[in-house]
Amino acid sequence: GLDDEFRVIVSPWILSSLITDRLAAYYETVTKHNLNYRRYYHQFDY
């Protein structure tokens, strides 16, 4: 485990990472688009 003084610092990082991954997986199933692929990569001049 982690020391209590570091747990306060590290816990939000871990939770936000888990939530982001979970939401991305849900978004993939809803949109039926694999987020590993970039649809518009190198399609436009910026």
mmCIF entry with sequence, helices, sheets and N, C-alpha, C, O atoms, coordinates in Angstrom:
data_MODEL
# 
_entry.id   MODEL 
# 
_entity.id                         1 
_entity.type                       polymer 
_entity.pdbx_number_of_molecules   1 
# 
_entity_poly.entity_id                      1 
_entity_poly.type                           'polypeptide(L)' 
_entity_poly.nstd_linkage                   no 
_entity_poly.nstd_monomer                   no 
_entity_poly.pdbx_seq_one_letter_code       GLDDEFRVIVSPWILSSLITDRLAAYYETVTKHNLNYRRYYHQFDY 
_entity_poly.pdbx_seq_one_letter_code_can   GLDDEFRVIVSPWILSSLITDRLAAYYETVTKHNLNYRRYYHQFDY 
_entity_poly.pdbx_strand_id                 A 
# 
loop_
_entity_poly_seq.entity_id 
_entity_poly_seq.num 
_entity_poly_seq.mon_id 
_entity_poly_seq.hetero 
1 1  GLY n 
1 2  LEU n 
1 3  ASP n 
1 4  ASP n 
1 5  GLU n 
1 6  PHE n 
1 7  ARG n 
1 8  VAL n 
1 9  ILE n 
1 10 VAL n 
1 11 SER n 
1 12 PRO n 
1 13 TRP n 
1 14 ILE n 
1 15 LEU n 
1 16 SER n 
1 17 SER n 
1 18 LEU n 
1 19 ILE n 
1 20 THR n 
1 21 ASP n 
1 22 ARG n 
1 23 LEU n 
1 24 ALA n 
1 25 ALA n 
1 26 TYR n 
1 27 TYR n 
1 28 GLU n 
1 29 THR n 
1 30 VAL n 
1 31 THR n 
1 32 LYS n 
1 33 HIS n 
1 34 ASN n 
1 35 LEU n 
1 36 ASN n 
1 37 TYR n 
1 38 ARG n 
1 39 ARG n 
1 40 TYR n 
1 41 TYR n 
1 42 HIS n 
1 43 GLN n 
1 44 PHE n 
1 45 ASP n 
1 46 TYR n 
# 
_struct_asym.id          A 
_struct_asym.entity_id   1 
# 
_struct_conf.conf_type_id            HELX_P 
_struct_conf.id                      HELX_P1 
_struct_conf.pdbx_PDB_helix_id       AA1 
_struct_conf.beg_label_comp_id       ASP 
_struct_conf.beg_label_asym_id       A 
_struct_conf.beg_label_seq_id        4 
_struct_conf.pdbx_beg_PDB_ins_code   ? 
_struct_conf.end_label_comp_id       THR 
_struct_conf.end_label_asym_id       A 
_struct_conf.end_label_seq_id        31 
_struct_conf.pdbx_end_PDB_ins_code   ? 
_struct_conf.beg_auth_comp_id        ASP 
_struct_conf.beg_auth_asym_id        A 
_struct_conf.beg_auth_seq_id         4 
_struct_conf.end_auth_comp_id        THR 
_struct_conf.end_auth_asym_id        A 
_struct_conf.end_auth_seq_id         31 
_struct_conf.pdbx_PDB_helix_class    1 
_struct_conf.details                 ? 
_struct_conf.pdbx_PDB_helix_length   28 
# 
_struct_conf_type.id          HELX_P 
_struct_conf_type.criteria    ? 
_struct_conf_type.reference   ? 
# 
loop_
_atom_site.group_PDB 
_atom_site.id 
_atom_site.type_symbol 
_atom_site.label_atom_id 
_atom_site.label_alt_id 
_atom_site.label_comp_id 
_atom_site.label_asym_id 
_atom_site.label_entity_id 
_atom_site.label_seq_id 
_atom_site.pdbx_PDB_ins_code 
_atom_site.Cartn_x 
_atom_site.Cartn_y 
_atom_site.Cartn_z 
_atom_site.occupancy 
_atom_site.B_iso_or_equiv 
_atom_site.pdbx_formal_charge 
_atom_site.auth_seq_id 
_atom_site.auth_comp_id 
_atom_site.auth_asym_id 
_atom_site.auth_atom_id 
_atom_site.pdbx_PDB_model_num 
ATOM 1   N N  . GLY A 1 1  ? 0.793   -1.180 0.000   1.00 0.00 ? 1  GLY A N  1 
ATOM 2   C CA . GLY A 1 1  ? 0.000   0.000  0.000   1.00 0.00 ? 1  GLY A CA 1 
ATOM 3   C C  . GLY A 1 1  ? 0.841   1.251  0.000   1.00 0.00 ? 1  GLY A C  1 
ATOM 4   O O  . GLY A 1 1  ? 2.071   1.208  0.017   1.00 0.00 ? 1  GLY A O  1 
ATOM 5   N N  . LEU A 1 2  ? 0.158   2.339  -0.019  1.00 0.00 ? 2  LEU A N  1 
ATOM 6   C CA . LEU A 1 2  ? 0.797   3.647  -0.014  1.00 0.00 ? 2  LEU A CA 1 
ATOM 7   C C  . LEU A 1 2  ? 0.708   4.266  1.372   1.00 0.00 ? 2  LEU A C  1 
ATOM 8   O O  . LEU A 1 2  ? -0.219  4.002  2.138   1.00 0.00 ? 2  LEU A O  1 
ATOM 9   N N  . ASP A 1 3  ? 1.695   5.092  1.668   1.00 0.00 ? 3  ASP A N  1 
ATOM 10  C CA . ASP A 1 3  ? 1.620   5.859  2.906   1.00 0.00 ? 3  ASP A CA 1 
ATOM 11  C C  . ASP A 1 3  ? 0.455   6.836  2.806   1.00 0.00 ? 3  ASP A C  1 
ATOM 12  O O  . ASP A 1 3  ? 0.087   7.268  1.714   1.00 0.00 ? 3  ASP A O  1 
ATOM 13  N N  . ASP A 1 4  ? -0.116  7.176  3.946   1.00 0.00 ? 4  ASP A N  1 
ATOM 14  C CA . ASP A 1 4  ? -1.282  8.062  3.954   1.00 0.00 ? 4  ASP A CA 1 
ATOM 15  C C  . ASP A 1 4  ? -0.979  9.426  3.352   1.00 0.00 ? 4  ASP A C  1 
ATOM 16  O O  . ASP A 1 4  ? -1.846  10.024 2.715   1.00 0.00 ? 4  ASP A O  1 
ATOM 17  N N  . GLU A 1 5  ? 0.240   9.929  3.544   1.00 0.00 ? 5  GLU A N  1 
ATOM 18  C CA . GLU A 1 5  ? 0.560   11.258 3.014   1.00 0.00 ? 5  GLU A CA 1 
ATOM 19  C C  . GLU A 1 5  ? 0.636   11.251 1.483   1.00 0.00 ? 5  GLU A C  1 
ATOM 20  O O  . GLU A 1 5  ? 0.353   12.268 0.850   1.00 0.00 ? 5  GLU A O  1 
ATOM 21  N N  . PHE A 1 6  ? 1.011   10.129 0.888   1.00 0.00 ? 6  PHE A N  1 
ATOM 22  C CA . PHE A 1 6  ? 1.080   10.035 -0.568  1.00 0.00 ? 6  PHE A CA 1 
ATOM 23  C C  . PHE A 1 6  ? -0.240  9.576  -1.181  1.00 0.00 ? 6  PHE A C  1 
ATOM 24  O O  . PHE A 1 6  ? -0.506  9.847  -2.352  1.00 0.00 ? 6  PHE A O  1 
ATOM 25  N N  . ARG A 1 7  ? -1.054  8.896  -0.415  1.00 0.00 ? 7  ARG A N  1 
ATOM 26  C CA . ARG A 1 7  ? -2.339  8.414  -0.915  1.00 0.00 ? 7  ARG A CA 1 
ATOM 27  C C  . ARG A 1 7  ? -3.230  9.580  -1.337  1.00 0.00 ? 7  ARG A C  1 
ATOM 28  O O  . ARG A 1 7  ? -3.956  9.484  -2.326  1.00 0.00 ? 7  ARG A O  1 
ATOM 29  N N  . VAL A 1 8  ? -3.174  10.670 -0.595  1.00 0.00 ? 8  VAL A N  1 
ATOM 30  C CA . VAL A 1 8  ? -3.973  11.856 -0.921  1.00 0.00 ? 8  VAL A CA 1 
ATOM 31  C C  . VAL A 1 8  ? -3.552  12.428 -2.272  1.00 0.00 ? 8  VAL A C  1 
ATOM 32  O O  . VAL A 1 8  ? -4.383  12.957 -3.011  1.00 0.00 ? 8  VAL A O  1 
ATOM 33  N N  . ILE A 1 9  ? -2.270  12.323 -2.593  1.00 0.00 ? 9  ILE A N  1 
ATOM 34  C CA . ILE A 1 9  ? -1.752  12.867 -3.848  1.00 0.00 ? 9  ILE A CA 1 
ATOM 35  C C  . ILE A 1 9  ? -2.027  11.925 -5.021  1.00 0.00 ? 9  ILE A C  1 
ATOM 36  O O  . ILE A 1 9  ? -2.423  12.373 -6.097  1.00 0.00 ? 9  ILE A O  1 
ATOM 37  N N  . VAL A 1 10 ? -1.821  10.639 -4.822  1.00 0.00 ? 10 VAL A N  1 
ATOM 38  C CA . VAL A 1 10 ? -1.864  9.668  -5.910  1.00 0.00 ? 10 VAL A CA 1 
ATOM 39  C C  . VAL A 1 10 ? -3.283  9.196  -6.233  1.00 0.00 ? 10 VAL A C  1 
ATOM 40  O O  . VAL A 1 10 ? -3.572  8.880  -7.388  1.00 0.00 ? 10 VAL A O  1 
ATOM 41  N N  . SER A 1 11 ? -4.151  9.144  -5.264  1.00 0.00 ? 11 SER A N  1 
ATOM 42  C CA . SER A 1 11 ? -5.506  8.620  -5.478  1.00 0.00 ? 11 SER A CA 1 
ATOM 43  C C  . SER A 1 11 ? -6.276  9.339  -6.588  1.00 0.00 ? 11 SER A C  1 
ATOM 44  O O  . SER A 1 11 ? -6.890  8.663  -7.414  1.00 0.00 ? 11 SER A O  1 
ATOM 45  N N  . PRO A 1 12 ? -6.274  10.665 -6.650  1.00 0.00 ? 12 PRO A N  1 
ATOM 46  C CA . PRO A 1 12 ? -6.998  11.324 -7.753  1.00 0.00 ? 12 PRO A CA 1 
ATOM 47  C C  . PRO A 1 12 ? -6.439  10.966 -9.128  1.00 0.00 ? 12 PRO A C  1 
ATOM 48  O O  . PRO A 1 12 ? -7.201  10.858 -10.089 1.00 0.00 ? 12 PRO A O  1 
ATOM 49  N N  . TRP A 1 13 ? -5.130  10.783 -9.240  1.00 0.00 ? 13 TRP A N  1 
ATOM 50  C CA . TRP A 1 13 ? -4.531  10.402 -10.523 1.00 0.00 ? 13 TRP A CA 1 
ATOM 51  C C  . TRP A 1 13 ? -5.029  9.031  -10.955 1.00 0.00 ? 13 TRP A C  1 
ATOM 52  O O  . TRP A 1 13 ? -5.394  8.828  -12.113 1.00 0.00 ? 13 TRP A O  1 
ATOM 53  N N  . ILE A 1 14 ? -5.042  8.105  -10.026 1.00 0.00 ? 14 ILE A N  1 
ATOM 54  C CA . ILE A 1 14 ? -5.469  6.744  -10.344 1.00 0.00 ? 14 ILE A CA 1 
ATOM 55  C C  . ILE A 1 14 ? -6.951  6.728  -10.706 1.00 0.00 ? 14 ILE A C  1 
ATOM 56  O O  . ILE A 1 14 ? -7.347  6.116  -11.698 1.00 0.00 ? 14 ILE A O  1 
ATOM 57  N N  . LEU A 1 15 ? -7.759  7.394  -9.907  1.00 0.00 ? 15 LEU A N  1 
ATOM 58  C CA . LEU A 1 15 ? -9.201  7.417  -10.174 1.00 0.00 ? 15 LEU A CA 1 
ATOM 59  C C  . LEU A 1 15 ? -9.533  8.095  -11.501 1.00 0.00 ? 15 LEU A C  1 
ATOM 60  O O  . LEU A 1 15 ? -10.381 7.607  -12.248 1.00 0.00 ? 15 LEU A O  1 
ATOM 61  N N  . SER A 1 16 ? -8.876  9.211  -11.800 1.00 0.00 ? 16 SER A N  1 
ATOM 62  C CA . SER A 1 16 ? -9.167  9.894  -13.064 1.00 0.00 ? 16 SER A CA 1 
ATOM 63  C C  . SER A 1 16 ? -8.727  9.055  -14.253 1.00 0.00 ? 16 SER A C  1 
ATOM 64  O O  . SER A 1 16 ? -9.382  9.068  -15.295 1.00 0.00 ? 16 SER A O  1 
ATOM 65  N N  . SER A 1 17 ? -7.637  8.333  -14.113 1.00 0.00 ? 17 SER A N  1 
ATOM 66  C CA . SER A 1 17 ? -7.187  7.446  -15.183 1.00 0.00 ? 17 SER A CA 1 
ATOM 67  C C  . SER A 1 17 ? -8.180  6.315  -15.413 1.00 0.00 ? 17 SER A C  1 
ATOM 68  O O  . SER A 1 17 ? -8.503  5.989  -16.556 1.00 0.00 ? 17 SER A O  1 
ATOM 69  N N  . LEU A 1 18 ? -8.662  5.719  -14.335 1.00 0.00 ? 18 LEU A N  1 
ATOM 70  C CA . LEU A 1 18 ? -9.635  4.634  -14.454 1.00 0.00 ? 18 LEU A CA 1 
ATOM 71  C C  . LEU A 1 18 ? -10.949 5.113  -15.055 1.00 0.00 ? 18 LEU A C  1 
ATOM 72  O O  . LEU A 1 18 ? -11.534 4.443  -15.905 1.00 0.00 ? 18 LEU A O  1 
ATOM 73  N N  . ILE A 1 19 ? -11.407 6.275  -14.609 1.00 0.00 ? 19 ILE A N  1 
ATOM 74  C CA . ILE A 1 19 ? -12.674 6.810  -15.116 1.00 0.00 ? 19 ILE A CA 1 
ATOM 75  C C  . ILE A 1 19 ? -12.544 7.180  -16.588 1.00 0.00 ? 19 ILE A C  1 
ATOM 76  O O  . ILE A 1 19 ? -13.458 6.923  -17.372 1.00 0.00 ? 19 ILE A O  1 
ATOM 77  N N  . THR A 1 20 ? -11.420 7.781  -16.975 1.00 0.00 ? 20 THR A N  1 
ATOM 78  C CA . THR A 1 20 ? -11.214 8.155  -18.371 1.00 0.00 ? 20 THR A CA 1 
ATOM 79  C C  . THR A 1 20 ? -11.197 6.931  -19.272 1.00 0.00 ? 20 THR A C  1 
ATOM 80  O O  . THR A 1 20 ? -11.809 6.938  -20.340 1.00 0.00 ? 20 THR A O  1 
ATOM 81  N N  . ASP A 1 21 ? -10.500 5.881  -18.850 1.00 0.00 ? 21 ASP A N  1 
ATOM 82  C CA . ASP A 1 21 ? -10.458 4.651  -19.643 1.00 0.00 ? 21 ASP A CA 1 
ATOM 83  C C  . ASP A 1 21 ? -11.839 4.017  -19.749 1.00 0.00 ? 21 ASP A C  1 
ATOM 84  O O  . ASP A 1 21 ? -12.222 3.518  -20.808 1.00 0.00 ? 21 ASP A O  1 
ATOM 85  N N  . ARG A 1 22 ? -12.572 4.039  -18.663 1.00 0.00 ? 22 ARG A N  1 
ATOM 86  C CA . ARG A 1 22 ? -13.916 3.446  -18.663 1.00 0.00 ? 22 ARG A CA 1 
ATOM 87  C C  . ARG A 1 22 ? -14.858 4.223  -19.579 1.00 0.00 ? 22 ARG A C  1 
ATOM 88  O O  . ARG A 1 22 ? -15.630 3.625  -20.329 1.00 0.00 ? 22 ARG A O  1 
ATOM 89  N N  . LEU A 1 23 ? -14.798 5.551  -19.521 1.00 0.00 ? 23 LEU A N  1 
ATOM 90  C CA . LEU A 1 23 ? -15.644 6.367  -20.386 1.00 0.00 ? 23 LEU A CA 1 
ATOM 91  C C  . LEU A 1 23 ? -15.257 6.206  -21.854 1.00 0.00 ? 23 LEU A C  1 
ATOM 92  O O  . LEU A 1 23 ? -16.126 6.206  -22.726 1.00 0.00 ? 23 LEU A O  1 
ATOM 93  N N  . ALA A 1 24 ? -13.967 6.071  -22.132 1.00 0.00 ? 24 ALA A N  1 
ATOM 94  C CA . ALA A 1 24 ? -13.520 5.871  -23.507 1.00 0.00 ? 24 ALA A CA 1 
ATOM 95  C C  . ALA A 1 24 ? -14.035 4.543  -24.052 1.00 0.00 ? 24 ALA A C  1 
ATOM 96  O O  . ALA A 1 24 ? -14.458 4.467  -25.206 1.00 0.00 ? 24 ALA A O  1 
ATOM 97  N N  . ALA A 1 25 ? -14.002 3.508  -23.237 1.00 0.00 ? 25 ALA A N  1 
ATOM 98  C CA . ALA A 1 25 ? -14.516 2.206  -23.667 1.00 0.00 ? 25 ALA A CA 1 
ATOM 99  C C  . ALA A 1 25 ? -16.017 2.288  -23.929 1.00 0.00 ? 25 ALA A C  1 
ATOM 100 O O  . ALA A 1 25 ? -16.507 1.706  -24.896 1.00 0.00 ? 25 ALA A O  1 
ATOM 101 N N  . TYR A 1 26 ? -16.738 2.993  -23.090 1.00 0.00 ? 26 TYR A N  1 
ATOM 102 C CA . TYR A 1 26 ? -18.181 3.164  -23.294 1.00 0.00 ? 26 TYR A CA 1 
ATOM 103 C C  . TYR A 1 26 ? -18.455 3.960  -24.569 1.00 0.00 ? 26 TYR A C  1 
ATOM 104 O O  . TYR A 1 26 ? -19.355 3.618  -25.337 1.00 0.00 ? 26 TYR A O  1 
ATOM 105 N N  . TYR A 1 27 ? -17.687 5.008  -24.789 1.00 0.00 ? 27 TYR A N  1 
ATOM 106 C CA . TYR A 1 27 ? -17.841 5.839  -25.983 1.00 0.00 ? 27 TYR A CA 1 
ATOM 107 C C  . TYR A 1 27 ? -17.598 5.014  -27.247 1.00 0.00 ? 27 TYR A C  1 
ATOM 108 O O  . TYR A 1 27 ? -18.288 5.191  -28.251 1.00 0.00 ? 27 TYR A O  1 
ATOM 109 N N  . GLU A 1 28 ? -16.612 4.111  -27.195 1.00 0.00 ? 28 GLU A N  1 
ATOM 110 C CA . GLU A 1 28 ? -16.346 3.237  -28.341 1.00 0.00 ? 28 GLU A CA 1 
ATOM 111 C C  . GLU A 1 28 ? -17.552 2.364  -28.669 1.00 0.00 ? 28 GLU A C  1 
ATOM 112 O O  . GLU A 1 28 ? -17.893 2.189  -29.839 1.00 0.00 ? 28 GLU A O  1 
ATOM 113 N N  . THR A 1 29 ? -18.190 1.822  -27.655 1.00 0.00 ? 29 THR A N  1 
ATOM 114 C CA . THR A 1 29 ? -19.338 0.952  -27.916 1.00 0.00 ? 29 THR A CA 1 
ATOM 115 C C  . THR A 1 29 ? -20.541 1.738  -28.423 1.00 0.00 ? 29 THR A C  1 
ATOM 116 O O  . THR A 1 29 ? -21.289 1.245  -29.267 1.00 0.00 ? 29 THR A O  1 
ATOM 117 N N  . VAL A 1 30 ? -20.734 2.939  -27.925 1.00 0.00 ? 30 VAL A N  1 
ATOM 118 C CA . VAL A 1 30 ? -21.881 3.747  -28.349 1.00 0.00 ? 30 VAL A CA 1 
ATOM 119 C C  . VAL A 1 30 ? -21.699 4.237  -29.783 1.00 0.00 ? 30 VAL A C  1 
ATOM 120 O O  . VAL A 1 30 ? -22.636 4.184  -30.580 1.00 0.00 ? 30 VAL A O  1 
ATOM 121 N N  . THR A 1 31 ? -20.499 4.715  -30.117 1.00 0.00 ? 31 THR A N  1 
ATOM 122 C CA . THR A 1 31 ? -20.261 5.281  -31.447 1.00 0.00 ? 31 THR A CA 1 
ATOM 123 C C  . THR A 1 31 ? -19.810 4.244  -32.462 1.00 0.00 ? 31 THR A C  1 
ATOM 124 O O  . THR A 1 31 ? -19.753 4.528  -33.658 1.00 0.00 ? 31 THR A O  1 
ATOM 125 N N  . LYS A 1 32 ? -19.487 3.031  -31.990 1.00 0.00 ? 32 LYS A N  1 
ATOM 126 C CA . LYS A 1 32 ? -18.964 1.970  -32.856 1.00 0.00 ? 32 LYS A CA 1 
ATOM 127 C C  . LYS A 1 32 ? -17.723 2.424  -33.612 1.00 0.00 ? 32 LYS A C  1 
ATOM 128 O O  . LYS A 1 32 ? -17.528 2.076  -34.777 1.00 0.00 ? 32 LYS A O  1 
ATOM 129 N N  . HIS A 1 33 ? -16.889 3.204  -32.935 1.00 0.00 ? 33 HIS A N  1 
ATOM 130 C CA . HIS A 1 33 ? -15.644 3.704  -33.517 1.00 0.00 ? 33 HIS A CA 1 
ATOM 131 C C  . HIS A 1 33 ? -14.503 3.406  -32.558 1.00 0.00 ? 33 HIS A C  1 
ATOM 132 O O  . HIS A 1 33 ? -14.522 3.831  -31.402 1.00 0.00 ? 33 HIS A O  1 
ATOM 133 N N  . ASN A 1 34 ? -13.512 2.672  -33.045 1.00 0.00 ? 34 ASN A N  1 
ATOM 134 C CA . ASN A 1 34 ? -12.342 2.353  -32.245 1.00 0.00 ? 34 ASN A CA 1 
ATOM 135 C C  . ASN A 1 34 ? -11.514 3.621  -32.063 1.00 0.00 ? 34 ASN A C  1 
ATOM 136 O O  . ASN A 1 34 ? -11.104 4.236  -33.047 1.00 0.00 ? 34 ASN A O  1 
ATOM 137 N N  . LEU A 1 35 ? -11.266 4.012  -30.840 1.00 0.00 ? 35 LEU A N  1 
ATOM 138 C CA . LEU A 1 35 ? -10.550 5.254  -30.576 1.00 0.00 ? 35 LEU A CA 1 
ATOM 139 C C  . LEU A 1 35 ? -9.056  5.149  -30.832 1.00 0.00 ? 35 LEU A C  1 
ATOM 140 O O  . LEU A 1 35 ? -8.343  6.143  -30.693 1.00 0.00 ? 35 LEU A O  1 
ATOM 141 N N  . ASN A 1 36 ? -8.563  3.972  -31.202 1.00 0.00 ? 36 ASN A N  1 
ATOM 142 C CA . ASN A 1 36 ? -7.156  3.836  -31.574 1.00 0.00 ? 36 ASN A CA 1 
ATOM 143 C C  . ASN A 1 36 ? -6.896  4.363  -32.980 1.00 0.00 ? 36 ASN A C  1 
ATOM 144 O O  . ASN A 1 36 ? -5.744  4.586  -33.353 1.00 0.00 ? 36 ASN A O  1 
ATOM 145 N N  . TYR A 1 37 ? -7.951  4.563  -33.762 1.00 0.00 ? 37 TYR A N  1 
ATOM 146 C CA . TYR A 1 37 ? -7.811  5.074  -35.118 1.00 0.00 ? 37 TYR A CA 1 
ATOM 147 C C  . TYR A 1 37 ? -8.191  6.542  -35.148 1.00 0.00 ? 37 TYR A C  1 
ATOM 148 O O  . TYR A 1 37 ? -9.146  6.965  -34.496 1.00 0.00 ? 37 TYR A O  1 
ATOM 149 N N  . ARG A 1 38 ? -7.435  7.310  -35.908 1.00 0.00 ? 38 ARG A N  1 
ATOM 150 C CA . ARG A 1 38 ? -7.723  8.729  -36.067 1.00 0.00 ? 38 ARG A CA 1 
ATOM 151 C C  . ARG A 1 38 ? -8.357  8.936  -37.433 1.00 0.00 ? 38 ARG A C  1 
ATOM 152 O O  . ARG A 1 38 ? -7.713  8.730  -38.462 1.00 0.00 ? 38 ARG A O  1 
ATOM 153 N N  . ARG A 1 39 ? -9.597  9.335  -37.440 1.00 0.00 ? 39 ARG A N  1 
ATOM 154 C CA . ARG A 1 39 ? -10.328 9.480  -38.698 1.00 0.00 ? 39 ARG A CA 1 
ATOM 155 C C  . ARG A 1 39 ? -9.804  10.624 -39.555 1.00 0.00 ? 39 ARG A C  1 
ATOM 156 O O  . ARG A 1 39 ? -9.714  10.491 -40.775 1.00 0.00 ? 39 ARG A O  1 
ATOM 157 N N  . TYR A 1 40 ? -9.459  11.738 -38.935 1.00 0.00 ? 40 TYR A N  1 
ATOM 158 C CA . TYR A 1 40 ? -9.136  12.941 -39.684 1.00 0.00 ? 40 TYR A CA 1 
ATOM 159 C C  . TYR A 1 40 ? -7.656  13.290 -39.618 1.00 0.00 ? 40 TYR A C  1 
ATOM 160 O O  . TYR A 1 40 ? -7.273  14.428 -39.887 1.00 0.00 ? 40 TYR A O  1 
ATOM 161 N N  . TYR A 1 41 ? -6.832  12.329 -39.267 1.00 0.00 ? 41 TYR A N  1 
ATOM 162 C CA . TYR A 1 41 ? -5.394  12.575 -39.151 1.00 0.00 ? 41 TYR A CA 1 
ATOM 163 C C  . TYR A 1 41 ? -4.816  12.833 -40.542 1.00 0.00 ? 41 TYR A C  1 
ATOM 164 O O  . TYR A 1 41 ? -4.993  12.012 -41.443 1.00 0.00 ? 41 TYR A O  1 
ATOM 165 N N  . HIS A 1 42 ? -4.142  13.940 -40.725 1.00 0.00 ? 42 HIS A N  1 
ATOM 166 C CA . HIS A 1 42 ? -3.536  14.366 -41.994 1.00 0.00 ? 42 HIS A CA 1 
ATOM 167 C C  . HIS A 1 42 ? -4.571  14.569 -43.101 1.00 0.00 ? 42 HIS A C  1 
ATOM 168 O O  . HIS A 1 42 ? -4.252  14.386 -44.275 1.00 0.00 ? 42 HIS A O  1 
ATOM 169 N N  . GLN A 1 43 ? -5.779  14.935 -42.759 1.00 0.00 ? 43 GLN A N  1 
ATOM 170 C CA . GLN A 1 43 ? -6.806  15.185 -43.762 1.00 0.00 ? 43 GLN A CA 1 
ATOM 171 C C  . GLN A 1 43 ? -6.923  16.667 -44.109 1.00 0.00 ? 43 GLN A C  1 
ATOM 172 O O  . GLN A 1 43 ? -7.409  17.017 -45.184 1.00 0.00 ? 43 GLN A O  1 
ATOM 173 N N  . PHE A 1 44 ? -6.482  17.532 -43.207 1.00 0.00 ? 44 PHE A N  1 
ATOM 174 C CA . PHE A 1 44 ? -6.669  18.961 -43.399 1.00 0.00 ? 44 PHE A CA 1 
ATOM 175 C C  . PHE A 1 44 ? -5.352  19.696 -43.224 1.00 0.00 ? 44 PHE A C  1 
ATOM 176 O O  . PHE A 1 44 ? -4.475  19.258 -42.479 1.00 0.00 ? 44 PHE A O  1 
ATOM 177 N N  . ASP A 1 45 ? -5.223  20.822 -43.923 1.00 0.00 ? 45 ASP A N  1 
ATOM 178 C CA . ASP A 1 45 ? -4.082  21.714 -43.716 1.00 0.00 ? 45 ASP A CA 1 
ATOM 179 C C  . ASP A 1 45 ? -4.462  22.715 -42.637 1.00 0.00 ? 45 ASP A C  1 
ATOM 180 O O  . ASP A 1 45 ? -5.510  23.357 -42.705 1.00 0.00 ? 45 ASP A O  1 
ATOM 181 N N  . TYR A 1 46 ? -3.599  22.837 -41.651 1.00 0.00 ? 46 TYR A N  1 
ATOM 182 C CA . TYR A 1 46 ? -3.880  23.771 -40.564 1.00 0.00 ? 46 TYR A CA 1 
ATOM 183 C C  . TYR A 1 46 ? -3.013  24.987 -40.694 1.00 0.00 ? 46 TYR A C  1 
ATOM 184 O O  . TYR A 1 46 ? -3.099  25.897 -39.870 1.00 0.00 ? 46 TYR A O  1 
# 
